[in-house]
Every structure is written in C-alpha cells, then in structure tokens.
Short mmCIF file of N, CA and C in Angstrom, two decimals:
data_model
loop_
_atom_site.label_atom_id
_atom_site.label_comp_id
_atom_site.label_asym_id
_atom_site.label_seq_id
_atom_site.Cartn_x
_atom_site.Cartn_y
_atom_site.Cartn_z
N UNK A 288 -5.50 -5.47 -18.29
CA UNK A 288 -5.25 -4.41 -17.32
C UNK A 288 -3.93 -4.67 -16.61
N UNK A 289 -3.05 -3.67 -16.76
CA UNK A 289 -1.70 -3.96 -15.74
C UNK A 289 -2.26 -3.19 -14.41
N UNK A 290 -1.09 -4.14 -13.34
CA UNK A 290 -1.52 -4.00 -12.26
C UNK A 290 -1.82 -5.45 -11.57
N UNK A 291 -1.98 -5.26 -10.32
CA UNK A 291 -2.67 -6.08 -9.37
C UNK A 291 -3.90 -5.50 -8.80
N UNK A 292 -5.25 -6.66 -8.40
CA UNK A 292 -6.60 -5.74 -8.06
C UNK A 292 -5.86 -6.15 -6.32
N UNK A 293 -7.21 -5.36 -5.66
CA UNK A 293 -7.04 -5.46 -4.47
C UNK A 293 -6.88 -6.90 -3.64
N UNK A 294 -7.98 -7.81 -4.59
CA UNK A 294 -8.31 -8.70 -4.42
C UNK A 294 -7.10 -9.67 -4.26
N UNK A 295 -6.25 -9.85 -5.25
CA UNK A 295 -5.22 -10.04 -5.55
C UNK A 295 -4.27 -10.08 -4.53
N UNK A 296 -3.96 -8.56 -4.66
CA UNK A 296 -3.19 -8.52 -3.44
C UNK A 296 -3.44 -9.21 -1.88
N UNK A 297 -4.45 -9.07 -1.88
CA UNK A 297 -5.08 -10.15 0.05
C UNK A 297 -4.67 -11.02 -0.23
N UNK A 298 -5.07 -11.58 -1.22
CA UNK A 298 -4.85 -13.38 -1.54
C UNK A 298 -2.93 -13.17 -1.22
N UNK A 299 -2.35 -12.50 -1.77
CA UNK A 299 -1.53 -12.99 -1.94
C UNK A 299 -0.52 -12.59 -0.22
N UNK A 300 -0.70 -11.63 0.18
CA UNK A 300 -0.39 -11.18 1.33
C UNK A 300 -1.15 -11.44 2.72
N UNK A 301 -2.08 -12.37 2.53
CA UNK A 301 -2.94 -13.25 3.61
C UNK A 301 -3.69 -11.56 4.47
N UNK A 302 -4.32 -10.71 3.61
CA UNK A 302 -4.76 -9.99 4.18
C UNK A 302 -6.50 -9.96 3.73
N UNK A 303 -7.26 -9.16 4.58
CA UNK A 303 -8.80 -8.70 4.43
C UNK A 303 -8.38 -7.54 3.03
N UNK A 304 -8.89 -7.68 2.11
CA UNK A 304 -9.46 -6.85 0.80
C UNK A 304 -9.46 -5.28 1.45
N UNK A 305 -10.49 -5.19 2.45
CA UNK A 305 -10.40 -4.20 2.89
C UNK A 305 -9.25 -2.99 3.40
N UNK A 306 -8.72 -4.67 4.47
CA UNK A 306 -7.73 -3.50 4.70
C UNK A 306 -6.87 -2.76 3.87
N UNK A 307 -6.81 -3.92 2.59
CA UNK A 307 -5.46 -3.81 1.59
C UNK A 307 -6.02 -1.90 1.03
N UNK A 308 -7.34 -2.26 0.95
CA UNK A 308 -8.01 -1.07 0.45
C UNK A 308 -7.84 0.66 1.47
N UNK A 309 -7.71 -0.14 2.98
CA UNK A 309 -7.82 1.10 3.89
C UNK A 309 -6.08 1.62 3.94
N UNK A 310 -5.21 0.31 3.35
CA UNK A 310 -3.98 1.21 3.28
C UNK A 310 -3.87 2.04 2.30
N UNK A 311 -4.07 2.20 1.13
CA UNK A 311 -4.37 3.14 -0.10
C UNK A 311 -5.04 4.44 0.24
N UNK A 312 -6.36 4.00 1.07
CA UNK A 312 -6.93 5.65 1.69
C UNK A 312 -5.85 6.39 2.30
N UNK A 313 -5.66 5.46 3.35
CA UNK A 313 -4.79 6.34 4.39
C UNK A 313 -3.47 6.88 4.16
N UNK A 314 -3.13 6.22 2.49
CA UNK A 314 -1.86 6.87 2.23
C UNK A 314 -0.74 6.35 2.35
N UNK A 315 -0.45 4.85 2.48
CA UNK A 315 0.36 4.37 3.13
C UNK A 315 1.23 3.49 1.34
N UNK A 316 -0.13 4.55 0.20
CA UNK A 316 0.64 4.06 -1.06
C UNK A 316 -0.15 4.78 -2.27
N UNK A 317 0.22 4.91 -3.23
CA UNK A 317 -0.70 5.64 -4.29
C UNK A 317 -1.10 4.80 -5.36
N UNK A 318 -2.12 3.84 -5.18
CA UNK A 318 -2.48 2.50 -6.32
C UNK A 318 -2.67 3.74 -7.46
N UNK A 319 -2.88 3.17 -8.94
CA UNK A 319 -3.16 3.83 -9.86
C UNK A 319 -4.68 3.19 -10.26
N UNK A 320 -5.49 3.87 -10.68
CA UNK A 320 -7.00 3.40 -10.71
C UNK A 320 -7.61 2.76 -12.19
N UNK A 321 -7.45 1.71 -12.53
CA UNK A 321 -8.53 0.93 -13.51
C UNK A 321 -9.60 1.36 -14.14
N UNK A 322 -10.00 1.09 -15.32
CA UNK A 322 -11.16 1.86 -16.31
C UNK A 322 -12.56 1.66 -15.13
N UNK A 323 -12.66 1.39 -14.13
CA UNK A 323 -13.84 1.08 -13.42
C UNK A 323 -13.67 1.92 -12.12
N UNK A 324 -12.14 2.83 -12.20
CA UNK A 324 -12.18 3.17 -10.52
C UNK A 324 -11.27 2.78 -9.61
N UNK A 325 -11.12 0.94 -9.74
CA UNK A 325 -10.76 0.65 -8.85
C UNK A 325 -8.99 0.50 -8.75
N UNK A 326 -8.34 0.48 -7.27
CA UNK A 326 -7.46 0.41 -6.79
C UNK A 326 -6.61 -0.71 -8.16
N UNK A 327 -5.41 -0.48 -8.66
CA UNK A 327 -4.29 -1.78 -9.15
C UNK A 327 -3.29 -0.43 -8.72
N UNK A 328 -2.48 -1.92 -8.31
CA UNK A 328 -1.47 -2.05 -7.74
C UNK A 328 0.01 -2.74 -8.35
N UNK A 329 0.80 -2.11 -8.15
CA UNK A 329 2.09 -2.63 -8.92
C UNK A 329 3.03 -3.62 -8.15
N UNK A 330 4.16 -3.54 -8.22
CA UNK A 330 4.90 -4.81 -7.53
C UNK A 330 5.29 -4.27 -6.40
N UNK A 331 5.82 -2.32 -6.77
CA UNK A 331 6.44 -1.83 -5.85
C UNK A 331 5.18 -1.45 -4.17
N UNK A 332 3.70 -1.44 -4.86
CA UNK A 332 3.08 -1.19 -3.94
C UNK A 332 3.66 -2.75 -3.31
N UNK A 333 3.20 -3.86 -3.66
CA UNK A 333 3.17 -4.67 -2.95
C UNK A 333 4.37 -4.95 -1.52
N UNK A 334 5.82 -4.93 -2.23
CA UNK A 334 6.79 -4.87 -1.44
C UNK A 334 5.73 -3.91 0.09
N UNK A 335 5.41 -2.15 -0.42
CA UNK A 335 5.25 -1.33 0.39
C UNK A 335 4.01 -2.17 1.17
N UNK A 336 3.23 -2.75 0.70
CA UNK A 336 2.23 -3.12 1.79
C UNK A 336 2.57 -4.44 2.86
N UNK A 337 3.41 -5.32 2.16
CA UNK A 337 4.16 -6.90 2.70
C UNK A 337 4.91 -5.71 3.77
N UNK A 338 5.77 -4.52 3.78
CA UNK A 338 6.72 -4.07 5.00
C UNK A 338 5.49 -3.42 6.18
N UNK A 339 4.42 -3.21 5.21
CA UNK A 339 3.65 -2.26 6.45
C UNK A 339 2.88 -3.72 7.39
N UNK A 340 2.28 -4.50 6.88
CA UNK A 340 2.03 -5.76 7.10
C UNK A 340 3.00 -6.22 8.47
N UNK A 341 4.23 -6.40 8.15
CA UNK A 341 5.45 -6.98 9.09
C UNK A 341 5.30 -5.94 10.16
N UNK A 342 5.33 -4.38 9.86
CA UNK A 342 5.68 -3.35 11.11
C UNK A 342 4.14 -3.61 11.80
N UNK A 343 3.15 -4.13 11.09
CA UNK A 343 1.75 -3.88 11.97
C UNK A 343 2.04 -4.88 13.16
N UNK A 344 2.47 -6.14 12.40
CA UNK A 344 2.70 -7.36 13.21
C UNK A 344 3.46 -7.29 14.11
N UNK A 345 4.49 -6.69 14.06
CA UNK A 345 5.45 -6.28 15.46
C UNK A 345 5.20 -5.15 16.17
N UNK A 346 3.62 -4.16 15.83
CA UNK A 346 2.84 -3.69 17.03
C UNK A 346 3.23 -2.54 16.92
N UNK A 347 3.75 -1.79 15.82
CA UNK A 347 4.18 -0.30 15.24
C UNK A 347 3.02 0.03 15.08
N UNK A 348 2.58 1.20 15.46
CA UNK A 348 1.00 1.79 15.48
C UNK A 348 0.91 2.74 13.79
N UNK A 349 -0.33 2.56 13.12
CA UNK A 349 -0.47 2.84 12.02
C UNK A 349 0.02 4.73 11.96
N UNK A 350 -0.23 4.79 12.98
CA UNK A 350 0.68 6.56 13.27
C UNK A 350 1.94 6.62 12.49
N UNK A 351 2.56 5.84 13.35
CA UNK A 351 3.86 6.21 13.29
C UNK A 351 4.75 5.42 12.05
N UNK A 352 3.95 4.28 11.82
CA UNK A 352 4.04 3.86 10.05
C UNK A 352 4.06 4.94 8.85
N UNK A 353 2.67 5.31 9.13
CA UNK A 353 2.84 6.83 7.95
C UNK A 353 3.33 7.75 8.17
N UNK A 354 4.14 8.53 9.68
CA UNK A 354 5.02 9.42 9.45
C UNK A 354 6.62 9.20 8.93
N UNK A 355 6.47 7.55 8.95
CA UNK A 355 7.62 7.16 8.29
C UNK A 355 7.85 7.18 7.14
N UNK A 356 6.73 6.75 6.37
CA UNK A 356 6.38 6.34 4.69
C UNK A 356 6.55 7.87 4.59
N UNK A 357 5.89 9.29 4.96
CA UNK A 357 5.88 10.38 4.62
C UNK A 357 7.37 11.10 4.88
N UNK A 358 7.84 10.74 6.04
CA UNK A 358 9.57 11.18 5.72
C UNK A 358 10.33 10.30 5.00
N UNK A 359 10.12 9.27 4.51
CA UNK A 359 11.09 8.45 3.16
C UNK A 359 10.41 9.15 2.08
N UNK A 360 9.12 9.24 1.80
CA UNK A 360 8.69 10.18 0.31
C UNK A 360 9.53 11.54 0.49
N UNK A 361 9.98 12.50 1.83
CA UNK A 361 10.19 13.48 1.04
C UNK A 361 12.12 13.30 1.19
N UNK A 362 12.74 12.33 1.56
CA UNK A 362 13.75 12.42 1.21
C UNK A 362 14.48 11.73 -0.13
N UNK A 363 13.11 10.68 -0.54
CA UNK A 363 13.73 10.04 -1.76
C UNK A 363 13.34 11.13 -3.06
N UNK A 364 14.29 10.45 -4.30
CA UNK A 364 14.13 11.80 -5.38
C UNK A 364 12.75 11.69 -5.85
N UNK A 365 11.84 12.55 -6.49
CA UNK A 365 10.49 12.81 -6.93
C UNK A 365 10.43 11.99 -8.02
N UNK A 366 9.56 10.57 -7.52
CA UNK A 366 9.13 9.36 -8.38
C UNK A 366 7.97 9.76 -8.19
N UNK A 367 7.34 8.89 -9.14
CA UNK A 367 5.70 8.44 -8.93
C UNK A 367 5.26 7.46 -8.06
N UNK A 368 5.89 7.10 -7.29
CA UNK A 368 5.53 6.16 -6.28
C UNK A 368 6.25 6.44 -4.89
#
C-alpha cells in the first residue's frame, strides 16, 4: 500500500492518531483512502500536518488555520492536493 497510515504519521509527528485523523475531517488535508477505508497519507500531507502542528503550538486557533489552508488552495494552480 503507498502512503502513510494514520498511525504512522503520530508516531512520527509525536501526535494522538486521532487528532492526526480529526485533521483530515476538518479539512486541513485530503488523505487518499486504502482498500479498507482508511486515511494514507503522502509526504506532502505530512509537511501539511508538521506546519499545522507548529501554528497549533504557537496558539493559532484551528479557525483561522483552515481559512488559511482554504485561501492557499484557491490561489495555488488546481492540484490534487
């Protein structure tokens, strides 16, 4: 399976599974989904979750994180990510 699982990603970004999981709901990235469903993740998510990670830590409210991520999606050119 290409990709990274969620699991993965915590381990590697010292985060809860979960949350790694509640950034994907909320949009803050578009994992591509595994023969089972679940969340994998590429390198580029990762970068995107390690920056959201840093802005949480310096007390940027998850608001104003995703109106950011949502004005860089619509000014960068139409990728899949």
């Amino acid at each position: 399976m290409k990709g990274y699982s969620s699991s993965d990603v915590a381990r590697m970004l010292d985060l809860p599974v979960e949350r790694i999981r509640s950034f994907a709901r909320a949009g803050f990235l578009k994992p591509d989904r595994g023969p089972r469903g679940e969340y994998r993740y590429t390198f580029q998510d990762l970068v995107a979750l390690k920056a959201t990670k840093r802005l949480l830590d310096a007390g940027v409210s998850i608001q104003r994180i995703r109106r950011s991520i949502q004005q860089l999606r619509r000014t960068l050119p139409n990728v899949k990510r």
